């Protein structure tokens, strides 16, 4: 298995990749020596008169050898039992996820597909329980946002959003590009003591932000001593407490790069607690571009993620995956939006 620049895992040709990986229709076609459309005809019940008995037997034998279990196709979903897709998220209160849901709903509406929002919470065991329960229930497919799927007994048709797992198609934001833009903005303003207020949540997307933040500072010749890091729970108060730790250091950071606008808002609260003016003595950079970044005082500089487009692309990718076209789309780019929370560093005022 190899890694591509976006952080998605790619399977080496012919690799087994672990027992949990679900074989694809493309692999069945290769083994049987037929086209993927022929495999689709066989398992959709439309082979009669279009595929010979010998070819159909060869396809089914190849599927049996690989342990292939066909999913319902997108056409079956459109006319199936419920025409319902579940969007599982770890935290329903995150404002970003409402826009992801809206984008998915709009993309599914033309095909009569309903997207149901489900919150199993951040606890891993309960997430797995929810995935397994929904897989056995009257739901046709799933999109998992920031949730890794089970490592065995893989669920039915599934697309991951902002998460990566071997054997699954992922739809991702280009958080590395977004982080480069955010940290580059702070560097261009003249900051060197750029601390990272991160989150302790496990999804790949947060690890990618942290690694790119460090890489950009390394490239600028900024040491770890000049750029500390503190991880916080994903809440205002947790971010507030973590920011207190960073802002109590000597020398104090002149800028904070935050993993999310929510964490940046918590950092603003901490700066207010400590009477540190923003942006005169402290610049704060958010991430995601939620309405919270505009409602904060001062308004937060951030990198805007196309949340509705992310949801729409995820739903469209799910349908393509169910039709046997499992190529992941390119990561969606993010846009730097400088606002009032960032400025060139200044010498702290006397207390």
Short mmCIF file of N, CA, C and O in Angstrom, two decimals, residues 4-5 58 80 89 91 99 106 133 136 153 165 170 194 218 226 236 264 316 344:
data_model
loop_
_atom_site.label_atom_id
_atom_site.label_comp_id
_atom_site.label_asym_id
_atom_site.label_seq_id
_atom_site.Cartn_x
_atom_site.Cartn_y
_atom_site.Cartn_z
N UNK A 4 -0.63 8.67 -1.44
CA UNK A 4 -0.55 9.73 -2.43
C UNK A 4 -0.45 11.06 -1.70
O UNK A 4 -0.57 11.13 -0.49
N UNK A 5 -0.18 12.19 -2.42
CA UNK A 5 0.03 13.47 -1.76
C UNK A 5 -1.17 13.96 -0.97
O UNK A 5 -1.04 14.84 -0.13
N UNK A 58 -18.90 -18.07 -15.20
CA UNK A 58 -17.51 -17.65 -14.96
C UNK A 58 -17.47 -16.45 -14.01
O UNK A 58 -16.62 -16.37 -13.12
N UNK A 80 -35.40 1.60 -4.68
CA UNK A 80 -35.32 0.52 -3.71
C UNK A 80 -36.26 0.67 -2.55
O UNK A 80 -37.27 1.36 -2.60
N UNK A 89 -22.35 11.46 11.73
CA UNK A 89 -21.41 12.50 12.15
C UNK A 89 -21.11 12.32 13.63
O UNK A 89 -21.95 11.84 14.39
N UNK A 91 -20.58 14.79 15.86
CA UNK A 91 -21.08 15.88 16.70
C UNK A 91 -22.08 16.71 15.92
O UNK A 91 -21.71 17.50 15.06
N UNK A 99 -24.20 22.32 6.90
CA UNK A 99 -24.02 22.68 5.49
C UNK A 99 -23.65 21.45 4.65
O UNK A 99 -24.05 21.34 3.49
N UNK A 106 -29.50 18.23 -1.23
CA UNK A 106 -29.79 18.84 -2.54
C UNK A 106 -29.33 17.95 -3.67
O UNK A 106 -29.99 17.84 -4.70
N UNK A 133 -25.67 -1.48 13.23
CA UNK A 133 -27.13 -1.48 13.35
C UNK A 133 -27.78 -0.92 12.09
O UNK A 133 -28.76 -1.46 11.59
N UNK A 136 -27.79 -3.22 9.09
CA UNK A 136 -28.80 -4.27 9.14
C UNK A 136 -30.22 -3.72 9.05
O UNK A 136 -31.18 -4.47 8.94
N UNK A 153 -16.17 -7.09 8.77
CA UNK A 153 -17.60 -7.05 8.46
C UNK A 153 -17.97 -5.67 7.93
O UNK A 153 -18.81 -4.96 8.48
N UNK A 165 -9.79 5.18 5.13
CA UNK A 165 -9.61 3.80 5.57
C UNK A 165 -9.40 2.94 4.34
O UNK A 165 -10.02 3.17 3.29
N UNK A 170 -12.90 7.80 -0.33
CA UNK A 170 -12.95 8.97 0.54
C UNK A 170 -13.19 10.24 -0.26
O UNK A 170 -12.68 10.40 -1.37
N UNK A 194 4.44 31.00 16.07
CA UNK A 194 3.10 30.59 15.64
C UNK A 194 2.75 29.28 16.32
O UNK A 194 3.24 28.20 15.94
N UNK A 218 8.84 24.40 9.63
CA UNK A 218 10.18 23.86 9.38
C UNK A 218 10.80 24.49 8.15
O UNK A 218 11.99 24.85 8.14
N UNK A 226 9.93 27.67 19.26
CA UNK A 226 9.25 28.91 18.90
C UNK A 226 7.78 28.67 18.56
O UNK A 226 7.00 29.63 18.49
N UNK A 236 -15.85 25.06 22.99
CA UNK A 236 -15.38 26.40 23.30
C UNK A 236 -14.57 26.43 24.59
O UNK A 236 -13.49 27.03 24.66
N UNK A 264 -10.84 28.54 17.46
CA UNK A 264 -10.38 29.93 17.37
C UNK A 264 -11.25 30.85 18.21
O UNK A 264 -10.76 31.79 18.84
N UNK A 316 -22.83 12.15 -4.57
CA UNK A 316 -22.61 11.74 -5.96
C UNK A 316 -21.57 10.63 -6.05
O UNK A 316 -21.70 9.69 -6.84
N UNK A 344 0.22 42.17 11.52
CA UNK A 344 1.64 41.99 11.82
C UNK A 344 1.90 42.01 13.32
O UNK A 344 1.18 42.68 14.06
#
